[in-house]
Coordinates of C-alpha atoms in Angstrom, one line a residue:
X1 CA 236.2 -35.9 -65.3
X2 CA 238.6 -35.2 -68.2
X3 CA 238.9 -31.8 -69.6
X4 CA 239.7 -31.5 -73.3
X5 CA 241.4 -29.4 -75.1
X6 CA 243.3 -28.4 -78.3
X7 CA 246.7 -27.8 -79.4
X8 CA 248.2 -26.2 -82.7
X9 CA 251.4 -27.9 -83.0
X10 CA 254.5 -25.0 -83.5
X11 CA 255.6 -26.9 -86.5
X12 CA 252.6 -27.8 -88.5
X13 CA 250.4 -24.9 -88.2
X14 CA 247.6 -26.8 -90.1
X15 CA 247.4 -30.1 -88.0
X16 CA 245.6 -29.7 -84.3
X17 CA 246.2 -32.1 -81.9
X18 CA 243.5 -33.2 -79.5
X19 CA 244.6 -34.2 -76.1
X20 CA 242.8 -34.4 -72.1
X21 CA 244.2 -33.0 -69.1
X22 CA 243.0 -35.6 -66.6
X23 CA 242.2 -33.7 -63.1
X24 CA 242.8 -36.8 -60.6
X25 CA 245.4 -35.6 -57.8
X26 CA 248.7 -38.0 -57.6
X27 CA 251.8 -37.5 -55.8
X28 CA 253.4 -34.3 -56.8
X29 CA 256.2 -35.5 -58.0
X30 CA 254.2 -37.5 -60.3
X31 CA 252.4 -34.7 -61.7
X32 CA 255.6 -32.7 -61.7
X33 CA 257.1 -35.5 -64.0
X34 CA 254.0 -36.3 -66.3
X35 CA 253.3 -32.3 -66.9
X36 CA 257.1 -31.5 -67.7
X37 CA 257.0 -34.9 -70.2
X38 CA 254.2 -33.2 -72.1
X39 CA 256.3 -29.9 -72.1
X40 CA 258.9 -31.9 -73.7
X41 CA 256.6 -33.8 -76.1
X42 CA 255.3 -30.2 -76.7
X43 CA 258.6 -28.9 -77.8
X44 CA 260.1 -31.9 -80.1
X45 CA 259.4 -29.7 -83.5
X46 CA 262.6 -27.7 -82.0
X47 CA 265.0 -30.1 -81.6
X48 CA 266.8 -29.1 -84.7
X49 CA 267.1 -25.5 -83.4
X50 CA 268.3 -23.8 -80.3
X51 CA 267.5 -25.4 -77.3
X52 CA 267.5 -21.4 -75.3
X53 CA 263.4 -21.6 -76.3
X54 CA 263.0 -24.8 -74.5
X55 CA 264.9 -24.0 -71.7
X56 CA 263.0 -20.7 -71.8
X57 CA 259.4 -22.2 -71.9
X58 CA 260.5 -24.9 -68.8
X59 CA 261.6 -22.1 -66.4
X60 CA 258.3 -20.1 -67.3
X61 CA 256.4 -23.7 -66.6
X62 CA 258.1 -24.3 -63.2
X63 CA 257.9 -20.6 -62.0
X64 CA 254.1 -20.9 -62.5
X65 CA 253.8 -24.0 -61.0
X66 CA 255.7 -22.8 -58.2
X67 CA 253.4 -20.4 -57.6
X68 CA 250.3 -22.2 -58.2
X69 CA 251.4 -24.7 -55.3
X70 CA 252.5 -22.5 -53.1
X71 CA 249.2 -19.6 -53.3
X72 CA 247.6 -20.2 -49.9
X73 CA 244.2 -19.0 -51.4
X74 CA 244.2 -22.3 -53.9
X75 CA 241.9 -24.9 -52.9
X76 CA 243.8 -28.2 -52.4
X77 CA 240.8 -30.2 -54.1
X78 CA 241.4 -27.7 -57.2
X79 CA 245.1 -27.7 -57.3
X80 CA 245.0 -30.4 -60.0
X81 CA 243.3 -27.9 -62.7
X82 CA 246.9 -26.8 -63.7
X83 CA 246.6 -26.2 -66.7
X84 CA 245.2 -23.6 -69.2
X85 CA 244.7 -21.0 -66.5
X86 CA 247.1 -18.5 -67.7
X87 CA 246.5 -16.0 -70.6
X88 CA 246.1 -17.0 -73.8
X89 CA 247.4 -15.4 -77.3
X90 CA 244.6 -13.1 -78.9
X91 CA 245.3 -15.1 -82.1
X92 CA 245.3 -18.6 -80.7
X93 CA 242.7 -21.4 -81.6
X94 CA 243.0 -23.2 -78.6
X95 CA 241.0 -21.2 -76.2
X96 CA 238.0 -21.2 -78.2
X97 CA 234.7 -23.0 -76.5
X98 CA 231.3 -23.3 -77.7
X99 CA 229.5 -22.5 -74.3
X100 CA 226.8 -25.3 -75.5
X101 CA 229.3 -27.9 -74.5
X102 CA 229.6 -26.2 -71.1
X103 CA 226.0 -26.5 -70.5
X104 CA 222.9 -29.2 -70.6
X105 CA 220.4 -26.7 -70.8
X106 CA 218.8 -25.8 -74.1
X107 CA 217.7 -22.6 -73.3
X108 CA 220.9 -20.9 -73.7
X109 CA 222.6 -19.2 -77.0
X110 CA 225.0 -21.3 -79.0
X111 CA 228.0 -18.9 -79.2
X112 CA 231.8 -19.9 -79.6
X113 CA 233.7 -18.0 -76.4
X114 CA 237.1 -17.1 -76.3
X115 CA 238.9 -17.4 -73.0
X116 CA 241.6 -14.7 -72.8
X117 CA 242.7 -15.8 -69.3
X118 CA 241.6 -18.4 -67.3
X119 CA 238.9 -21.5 -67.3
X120 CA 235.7 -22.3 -65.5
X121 CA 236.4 -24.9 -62.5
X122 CA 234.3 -28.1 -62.4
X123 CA 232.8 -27.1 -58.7
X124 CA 230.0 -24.9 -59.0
X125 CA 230.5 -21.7 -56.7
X126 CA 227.7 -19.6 -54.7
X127 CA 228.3 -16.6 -57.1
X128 CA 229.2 -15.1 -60.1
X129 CA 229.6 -12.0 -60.3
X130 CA 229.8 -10.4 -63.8
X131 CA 231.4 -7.5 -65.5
X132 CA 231.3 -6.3 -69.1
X133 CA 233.6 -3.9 -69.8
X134 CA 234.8 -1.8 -73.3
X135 CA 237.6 0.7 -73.9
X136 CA 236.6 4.4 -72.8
X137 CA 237.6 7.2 -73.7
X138 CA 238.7 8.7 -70.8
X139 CA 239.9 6.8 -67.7
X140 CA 239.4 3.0 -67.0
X141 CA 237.9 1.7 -63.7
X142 CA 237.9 -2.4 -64.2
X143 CA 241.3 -3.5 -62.6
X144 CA 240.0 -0.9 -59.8
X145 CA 236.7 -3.0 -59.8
X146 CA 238.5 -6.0 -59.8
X147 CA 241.0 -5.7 -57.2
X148 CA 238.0 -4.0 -55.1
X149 CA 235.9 -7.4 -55.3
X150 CA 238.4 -9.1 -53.9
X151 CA 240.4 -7.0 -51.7
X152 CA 236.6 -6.8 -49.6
X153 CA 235.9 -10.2 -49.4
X154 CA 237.3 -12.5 -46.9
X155 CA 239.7 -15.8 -47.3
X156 CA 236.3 -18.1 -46.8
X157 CA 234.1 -15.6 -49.0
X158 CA 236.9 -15.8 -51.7
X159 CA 236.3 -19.7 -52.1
X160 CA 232.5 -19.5 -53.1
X161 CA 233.0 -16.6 -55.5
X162 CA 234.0 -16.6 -59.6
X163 CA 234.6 -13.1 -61.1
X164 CA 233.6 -13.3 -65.1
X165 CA 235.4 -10.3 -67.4
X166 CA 233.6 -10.1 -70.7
X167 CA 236.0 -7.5 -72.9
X168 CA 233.3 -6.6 -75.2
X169 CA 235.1 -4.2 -77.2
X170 CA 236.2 -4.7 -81.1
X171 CA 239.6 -3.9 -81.0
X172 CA 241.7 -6.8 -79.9
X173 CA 244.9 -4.7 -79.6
X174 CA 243.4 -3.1 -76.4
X175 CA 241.8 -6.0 -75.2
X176 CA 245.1 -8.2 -75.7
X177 CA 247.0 -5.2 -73.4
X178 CA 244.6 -5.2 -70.7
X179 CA 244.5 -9.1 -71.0
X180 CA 248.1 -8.8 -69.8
X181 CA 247.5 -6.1 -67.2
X182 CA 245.1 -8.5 -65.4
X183 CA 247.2 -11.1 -66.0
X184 CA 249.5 -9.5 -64.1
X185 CA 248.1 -7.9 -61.6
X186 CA 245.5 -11.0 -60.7
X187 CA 247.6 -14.1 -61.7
X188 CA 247.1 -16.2 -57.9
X189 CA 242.9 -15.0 -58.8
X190 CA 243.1 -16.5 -62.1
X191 CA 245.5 -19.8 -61.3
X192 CA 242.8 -20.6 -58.3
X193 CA 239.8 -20.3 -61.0
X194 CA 238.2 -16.8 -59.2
X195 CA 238.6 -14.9 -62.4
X196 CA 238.3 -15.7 -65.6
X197 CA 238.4 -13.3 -68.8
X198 CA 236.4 -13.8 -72.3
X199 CA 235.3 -12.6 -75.1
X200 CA 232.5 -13.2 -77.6
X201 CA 234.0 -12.7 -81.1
X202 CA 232.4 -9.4 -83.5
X203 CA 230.7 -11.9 -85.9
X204 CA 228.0 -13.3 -83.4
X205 CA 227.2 -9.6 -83.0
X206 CA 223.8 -9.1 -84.5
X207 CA 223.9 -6.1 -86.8
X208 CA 224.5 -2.2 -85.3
X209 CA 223.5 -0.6 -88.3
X210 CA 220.5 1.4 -89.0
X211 CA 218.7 0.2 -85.4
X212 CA 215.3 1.8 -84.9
X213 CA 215.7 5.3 -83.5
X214 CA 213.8 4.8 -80.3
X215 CA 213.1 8.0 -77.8
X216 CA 214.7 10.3 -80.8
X217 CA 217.8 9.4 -79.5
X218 CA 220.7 10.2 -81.9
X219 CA 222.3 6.8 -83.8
X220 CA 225.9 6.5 -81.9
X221 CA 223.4 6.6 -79.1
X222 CA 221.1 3.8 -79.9
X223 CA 224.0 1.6 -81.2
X224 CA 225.9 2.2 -78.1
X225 CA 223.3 1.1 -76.3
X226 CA 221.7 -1.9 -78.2
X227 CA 225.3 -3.1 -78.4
X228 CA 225.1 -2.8 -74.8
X229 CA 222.3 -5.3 -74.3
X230 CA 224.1 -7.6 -76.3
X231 CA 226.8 -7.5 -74.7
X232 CA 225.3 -8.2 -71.4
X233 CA 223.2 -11.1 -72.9
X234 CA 226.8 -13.1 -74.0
X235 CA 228.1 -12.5 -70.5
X236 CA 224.6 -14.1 -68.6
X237 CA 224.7 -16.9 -71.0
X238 CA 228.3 -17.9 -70.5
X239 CA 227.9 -17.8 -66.5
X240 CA 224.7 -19.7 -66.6
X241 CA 226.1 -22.7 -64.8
X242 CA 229.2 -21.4 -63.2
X243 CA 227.1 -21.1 -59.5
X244 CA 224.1 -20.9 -58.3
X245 CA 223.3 -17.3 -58.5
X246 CA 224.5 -14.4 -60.4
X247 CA 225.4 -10.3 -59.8
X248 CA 225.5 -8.1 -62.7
X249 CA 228.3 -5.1 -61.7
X250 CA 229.1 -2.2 -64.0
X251 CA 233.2 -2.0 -64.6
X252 CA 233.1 1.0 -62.3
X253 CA 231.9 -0.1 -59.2
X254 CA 233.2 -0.2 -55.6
X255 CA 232.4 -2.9 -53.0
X256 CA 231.2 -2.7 -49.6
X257 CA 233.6 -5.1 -47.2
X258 CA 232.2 -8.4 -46.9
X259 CA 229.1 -7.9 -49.4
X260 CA 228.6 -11.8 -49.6
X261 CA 228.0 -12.7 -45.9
X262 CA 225.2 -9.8 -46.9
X263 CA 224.0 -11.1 -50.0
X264 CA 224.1 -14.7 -48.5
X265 CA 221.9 -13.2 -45.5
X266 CA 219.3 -11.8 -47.4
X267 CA 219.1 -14.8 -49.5
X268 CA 218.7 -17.0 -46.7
X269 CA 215.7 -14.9 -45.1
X270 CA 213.9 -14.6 -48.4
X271 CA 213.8 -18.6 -48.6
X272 CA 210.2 -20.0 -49.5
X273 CA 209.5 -16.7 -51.3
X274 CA 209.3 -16.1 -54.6
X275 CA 211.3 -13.6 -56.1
X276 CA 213.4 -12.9 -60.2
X277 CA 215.4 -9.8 -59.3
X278 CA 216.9 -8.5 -56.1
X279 CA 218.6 -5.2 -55.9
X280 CA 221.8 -4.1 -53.9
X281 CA 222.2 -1.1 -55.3
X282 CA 219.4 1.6 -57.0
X283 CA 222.0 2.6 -60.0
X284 CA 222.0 1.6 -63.4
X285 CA 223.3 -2.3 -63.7
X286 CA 224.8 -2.5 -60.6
X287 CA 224.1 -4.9 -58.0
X288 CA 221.4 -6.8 -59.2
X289 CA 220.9 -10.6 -58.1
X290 CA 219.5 -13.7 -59.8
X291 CA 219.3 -17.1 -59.7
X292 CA 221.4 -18.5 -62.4
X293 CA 218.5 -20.9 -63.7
X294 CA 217.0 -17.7 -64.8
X295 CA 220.5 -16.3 -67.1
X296 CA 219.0 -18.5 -70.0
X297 CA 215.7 -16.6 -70.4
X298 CA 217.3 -13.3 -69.9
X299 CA 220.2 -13.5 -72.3
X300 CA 217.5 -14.4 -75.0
X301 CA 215.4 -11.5 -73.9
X302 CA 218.2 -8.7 -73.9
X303 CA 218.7 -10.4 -77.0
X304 CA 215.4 -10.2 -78.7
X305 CA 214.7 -6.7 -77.8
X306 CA 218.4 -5.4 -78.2
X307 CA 217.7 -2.0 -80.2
X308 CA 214.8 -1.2 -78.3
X309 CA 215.7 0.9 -75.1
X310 CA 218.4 0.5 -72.5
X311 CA 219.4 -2.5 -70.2
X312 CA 217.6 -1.3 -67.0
X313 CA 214.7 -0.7 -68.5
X314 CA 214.5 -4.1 -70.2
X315 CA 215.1 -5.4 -66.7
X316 CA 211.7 -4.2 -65.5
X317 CA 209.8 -5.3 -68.3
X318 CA 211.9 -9.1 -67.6
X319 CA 211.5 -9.2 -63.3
X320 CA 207.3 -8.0 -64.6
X321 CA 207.5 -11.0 -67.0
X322 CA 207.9 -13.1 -64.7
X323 CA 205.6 -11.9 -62.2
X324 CA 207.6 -10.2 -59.8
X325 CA 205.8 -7.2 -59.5
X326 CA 207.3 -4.5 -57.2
X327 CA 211.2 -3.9 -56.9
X328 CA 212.8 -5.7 -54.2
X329 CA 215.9 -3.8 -53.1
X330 CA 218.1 -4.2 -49.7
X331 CA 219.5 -1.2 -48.0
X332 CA 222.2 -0.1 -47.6
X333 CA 223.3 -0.4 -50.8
X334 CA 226.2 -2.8 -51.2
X335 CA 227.9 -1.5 -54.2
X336 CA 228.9 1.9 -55.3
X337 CA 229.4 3.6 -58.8
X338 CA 232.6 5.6 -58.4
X339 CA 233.6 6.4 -62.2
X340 CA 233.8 10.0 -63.0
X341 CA 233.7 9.0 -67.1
X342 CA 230.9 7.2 -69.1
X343 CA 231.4 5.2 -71.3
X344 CA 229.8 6.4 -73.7
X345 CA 231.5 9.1 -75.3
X346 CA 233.6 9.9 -71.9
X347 CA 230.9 12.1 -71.1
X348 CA 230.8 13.2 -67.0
X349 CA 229.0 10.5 -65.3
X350 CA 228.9 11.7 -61.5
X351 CA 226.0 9.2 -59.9
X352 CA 226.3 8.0 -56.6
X353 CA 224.1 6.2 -54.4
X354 CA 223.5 7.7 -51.2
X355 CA 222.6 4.4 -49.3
X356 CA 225.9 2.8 -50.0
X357 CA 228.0 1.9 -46.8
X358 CA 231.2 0.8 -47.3
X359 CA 232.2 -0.4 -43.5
X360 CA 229.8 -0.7 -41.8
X361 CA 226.9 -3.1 -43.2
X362 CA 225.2 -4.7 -40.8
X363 CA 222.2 -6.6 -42.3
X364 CA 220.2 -9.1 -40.2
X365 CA 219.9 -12.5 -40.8
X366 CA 216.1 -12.8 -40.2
X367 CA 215.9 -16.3 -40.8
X368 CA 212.7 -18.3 -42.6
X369 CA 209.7 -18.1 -40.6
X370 CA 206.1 -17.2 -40.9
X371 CA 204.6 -14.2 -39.5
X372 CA 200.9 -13.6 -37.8
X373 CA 199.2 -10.6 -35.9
X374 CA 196.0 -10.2 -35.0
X375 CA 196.2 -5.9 -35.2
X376 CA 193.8 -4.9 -38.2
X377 CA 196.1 -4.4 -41.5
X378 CA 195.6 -1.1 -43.6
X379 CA 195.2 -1.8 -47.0
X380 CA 199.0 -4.4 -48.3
X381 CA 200.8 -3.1 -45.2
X382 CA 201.0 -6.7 -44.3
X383 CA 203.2 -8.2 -41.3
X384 CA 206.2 -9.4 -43.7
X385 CA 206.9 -6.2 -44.5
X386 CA 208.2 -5.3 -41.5
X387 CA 210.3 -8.3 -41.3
X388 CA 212.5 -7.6 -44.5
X389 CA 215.2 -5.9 -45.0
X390 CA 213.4 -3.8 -47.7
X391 CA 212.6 -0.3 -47.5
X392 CA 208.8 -1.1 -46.7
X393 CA 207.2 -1.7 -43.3
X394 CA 203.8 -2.9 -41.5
X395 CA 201.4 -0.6 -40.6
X396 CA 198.0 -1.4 -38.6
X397 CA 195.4 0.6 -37.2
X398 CA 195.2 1.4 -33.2
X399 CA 196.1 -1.8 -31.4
X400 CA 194.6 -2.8 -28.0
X401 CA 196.0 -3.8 -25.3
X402 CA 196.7 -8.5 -25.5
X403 CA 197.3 -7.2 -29.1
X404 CA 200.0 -8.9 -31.1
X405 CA 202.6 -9.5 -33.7
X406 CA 204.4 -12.8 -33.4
X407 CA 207.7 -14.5 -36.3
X408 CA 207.2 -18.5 -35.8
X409 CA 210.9 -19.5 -36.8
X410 CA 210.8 -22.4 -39.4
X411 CA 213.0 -24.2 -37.3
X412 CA 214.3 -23.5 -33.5
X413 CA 217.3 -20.6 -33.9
X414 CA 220.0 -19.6 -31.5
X415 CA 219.5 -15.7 -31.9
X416 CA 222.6 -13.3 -30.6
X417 CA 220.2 -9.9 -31.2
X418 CA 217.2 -8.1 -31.8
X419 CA 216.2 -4.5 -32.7
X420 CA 212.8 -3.8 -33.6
X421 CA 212.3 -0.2 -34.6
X422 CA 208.4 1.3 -35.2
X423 CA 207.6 4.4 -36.2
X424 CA 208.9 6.4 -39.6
X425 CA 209.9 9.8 -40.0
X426 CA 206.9 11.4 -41.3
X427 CA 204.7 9.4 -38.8
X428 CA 206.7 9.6 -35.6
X429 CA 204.0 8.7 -33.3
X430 CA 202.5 6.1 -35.2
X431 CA 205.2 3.8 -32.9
X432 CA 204.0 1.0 -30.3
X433 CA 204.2 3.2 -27.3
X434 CA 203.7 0.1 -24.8
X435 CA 204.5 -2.8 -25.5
X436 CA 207.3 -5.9 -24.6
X437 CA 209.5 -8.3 -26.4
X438 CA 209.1 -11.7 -25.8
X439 CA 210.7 -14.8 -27.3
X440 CA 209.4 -18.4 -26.7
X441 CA 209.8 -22.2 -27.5
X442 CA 207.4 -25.4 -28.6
X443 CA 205.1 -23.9 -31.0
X444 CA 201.6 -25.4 -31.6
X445 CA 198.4 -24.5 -33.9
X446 CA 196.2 -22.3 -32.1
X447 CA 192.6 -20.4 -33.4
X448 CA 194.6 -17.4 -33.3
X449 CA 197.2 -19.0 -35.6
X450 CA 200.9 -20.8 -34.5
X451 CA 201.6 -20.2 -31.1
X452 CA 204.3 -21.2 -28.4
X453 CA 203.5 -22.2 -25.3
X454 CA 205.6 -20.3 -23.3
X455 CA 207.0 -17.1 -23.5
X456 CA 210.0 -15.2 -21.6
X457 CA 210.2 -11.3 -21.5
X458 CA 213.3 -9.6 -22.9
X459 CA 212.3 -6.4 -22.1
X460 CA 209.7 -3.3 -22.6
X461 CA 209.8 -1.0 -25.7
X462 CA 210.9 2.6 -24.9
X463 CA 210.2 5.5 -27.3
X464 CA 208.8 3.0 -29.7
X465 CA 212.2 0.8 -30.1
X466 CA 214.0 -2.1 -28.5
X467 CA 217.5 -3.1 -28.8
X468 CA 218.6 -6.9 -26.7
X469 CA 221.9 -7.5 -27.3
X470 CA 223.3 -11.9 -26.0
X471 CA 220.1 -12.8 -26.2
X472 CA 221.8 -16.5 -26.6
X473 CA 223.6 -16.2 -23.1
X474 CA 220.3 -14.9 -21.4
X475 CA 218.2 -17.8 -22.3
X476 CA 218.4 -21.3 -21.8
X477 CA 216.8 -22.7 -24.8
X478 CA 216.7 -22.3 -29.0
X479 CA 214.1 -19.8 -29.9
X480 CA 210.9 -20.8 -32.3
X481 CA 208.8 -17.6 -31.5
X482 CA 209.6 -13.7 -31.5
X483 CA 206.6 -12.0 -30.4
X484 CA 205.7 -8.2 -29.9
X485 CA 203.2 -7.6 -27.4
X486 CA 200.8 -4.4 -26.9
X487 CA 200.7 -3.6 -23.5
X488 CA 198.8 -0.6 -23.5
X489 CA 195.8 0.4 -25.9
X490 CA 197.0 3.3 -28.3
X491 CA 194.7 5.8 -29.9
X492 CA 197.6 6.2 -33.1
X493 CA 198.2 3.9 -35.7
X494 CA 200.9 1.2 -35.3
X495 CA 204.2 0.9 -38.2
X496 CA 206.3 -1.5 -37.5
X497 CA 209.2 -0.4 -39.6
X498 CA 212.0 -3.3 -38.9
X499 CA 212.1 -6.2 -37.2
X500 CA 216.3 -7.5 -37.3
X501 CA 216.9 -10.5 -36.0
X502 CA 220.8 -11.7 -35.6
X503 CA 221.1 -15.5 -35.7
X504 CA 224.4 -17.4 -33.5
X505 CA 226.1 -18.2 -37.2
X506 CA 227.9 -21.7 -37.4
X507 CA 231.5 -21.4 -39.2
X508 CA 230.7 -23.9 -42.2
X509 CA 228.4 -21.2 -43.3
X510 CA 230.0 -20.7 -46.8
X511 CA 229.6 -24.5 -47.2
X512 CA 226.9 -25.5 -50.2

């Protein structure tokens, strides 16, 4: 699929040339040859002057190409997108796009984008994660944000994610010089097409003057913040088909290592569920998830009620909207806010989220499956509670003994581990104080709901928990059932806090 383009000639400013970059993958000598004859074609206004510029411009071109070839982290299958993946002058036509052309769906906002350093690849990715980002102050935290996104993420991670910088501030002077900082500092990121850097030009801006004065908050304040909102709604819109989902990050946020094995985890176990917004972090902007489908719908509705109060709330009123009810957020948190300086008005800014773990995440894979127990539920305490990863749990009234709580698997697993955990920390003796973990195979339809028909013991819960490490080496077979069984009647309530289940995971699990 061609890619176009367009070219101010150097010697007759007013005449643009349109030309494609076709992406098809010959020889490399071939490429070599037909990319250095459009240099030269390039370059023929200068034949009457000093051939230094020329020379100049070539070793540039083959320095860059050198390095594009060699990068071990660029895909072979997207080493033929050489081309406009560098920087690009802050005065230049040429990198101007109208994101409609990028996209077939009509939902989103026609708006002419400017790419200040690198393009979007043709291969959607898993995730896009988005920052937004304008000059502060005091201190500056995006190439630190930048560099943290990928310095915690692993070679195979790296391949499925696409890092989008919108510099939303006004003056182009500082967003040319920190253009060229991330240019520099990111050039193998932006040549592979993980990072790209844009900009929505001032005059798409609705206006900032005289905004409704909303929670008698002074005007610099409202207009920071409905400028805000707009901001945000340029960057959805542009990413809306760059992957299949989409993280909003603040331009002062640390990473937790490997965050998108995590995210891909929890995304896996919510599958068949219905859900707008999930949360990775309980600060601000940061770290929330959502299908990129749904970027459309939220850039117009940042954008309709710009001036009315900030982002996060708007995002409550938008995941309501759309009838996701309750907040759906993971712990431990996999993103941290570590800027000392807001951005507006530098002012001290020193939030941190205490449920953020840098190292050691260890999030379960729980894969699909259906849950049934035939312990009476109090009030919406209901079994899948207990099986996600959310801070929320299952709590029934005083089981008897035969009593149980069983997962049927959507499809046999090979499971490495499981730790089920009852009991909370106010109610530390509402825990199942006799009962045994069993997994089994060949489920069938049963009055008491799906069943298997046999069952093997793993082992008996003590102190109202149960850890089984290789559960994959102690049994012979792939595992349909997971089922919890009271041994003992109890005279205390039951909560079933969390049920983790770690799956054997194959190693084309970044594969779409």
């Amino acid at each position: 699929m061609p890619t176009h383009f367009v070219i101010k000639d150097q010697c007759q400013s007013s005449e643009l040339i349109e030309g494609t970059l076709t992406t098809t993958r010959p020889h490399q000598q071939a490429v070599i040859l037909r990319l250095m004859w459009k240099s030269v074609d390039k370059m023929r206004c200068f034949r009457k002057r000093s051939m230094f510029p020329f020379f100049g411009f070539l070793i540039t071109f083959l320095l860059f190409f050198n390095l594009y070839m060699d990068d071990g982290y660029v895909l072979e299958a997207e080493k033929s997108q050489l081309g406009e993946t560098l920087m690009h002058p802050a005065n230049s036509e040429r990198y101007v796009h109208t994101f409609r052309d990028l996209s077939n769906s009509s939902g989103t906002v026609n708006v002419t984008y400017r790419y200040l350093a690198g393009i979007p690849l043709p291969r959607k990715k898993y995730l896009t994660i988005g920052l937004s980002s304008v000059k502060r102050k005091k201190g500056n935290y995006l190439l630190e944000t930048i560099k943290s996104i990928f310095d915690q993420s692993s070679y195979e991670e790296l391949k499925e994610i696409v890092v989008v910088v919108h510099l939303a501030d006004f003056d182009l002077a500082w967003c040319e010089n920190l253009v060229q900082e991330i240019t520099r500092k990111f050039a193998h990121h932006i040549i592979a097409g993980r990072l790209l850097v844009i900009q929505a030009p001032e005059e798409y801006y609705p206006s900032l003057d005289g905004l409704k004065r909303n929670y008698n908050d002074p005007e610099d304040r409202v207009r920071f913040r409905s400028k805000q909102n707009v901001d945000y709604a340029f960057l959805l819109n542009f990413c809306t088909n760059l992957s299949h989902f989409y993280m909003m990050l603040e331009d002062d946020v640390r990473c937790s290592r490997n965050f998108l094995t995590a995210l891909k985890k929890v995304i896996t176990s919510r599958e068949g569920s219905y859900w707008v917004m999930l949360e990775f972090s309980k600060l601000g902007y940061i770290g929330k998830l959502y299908h990129s489908r749904d970027l459309p719908r939220l850039a117009h509705f940042l954008l309709m009620f710009y001036q009315e109060m900030p982002c996060d709330w708007l995002l409550i009123h938008f995941r309501g909207l759309l009838a996701q009810k309750d907040v759906i957020r993971f712990k431990p948190s996999l993103f941290q806010h570590m800027g000392y300086y807001s951005s507006y008005k530098g002012a001290e800014n020193k939030l941190k989220d205490d449920d953020f773990e840098e190292d050691s995440v260890d999030i379960p894979d729980n894969p699909p499956a259906s849950l049934y127990t035939n312990i009476n539920v109090f009030e919406n305490y209901d079994a899948t509670k207990a099986y996600s990863t959310v801070d929320e749990y299952f709590w029934g009234k005083p089981p008897s003994t035969g009593d149980f709580f069983v997962i049927i698997f959507n499809k046999s697993t090979k499971i490495s581990r499981i730790k089920i955990v009852t009991g909370t920390e106010d109610r530390q003796n509402d825990i199942l104080h006799h009962g045994a973990l069993e997994v089994g195979q060949k489920s069938v339809d049963t009055k008491q709901g799906r069943q298997c028909t046999s069952y093997i013991t793993l082992g008996e819960f003590k102190g109202g928990s149960i850890e089984v490490n290789n559960v994959d080496h102690k049994i012979g077979f792939d595992i349909e059932c997971v089922r919890l069984v009271v041994t003992a009647s109890q005279k205390e309530w039951l909560i079933i806090r969390t049920i983790s289940l770690w799956t054997t995971q194959p190693a084309s699990q970044f594969k779409k």
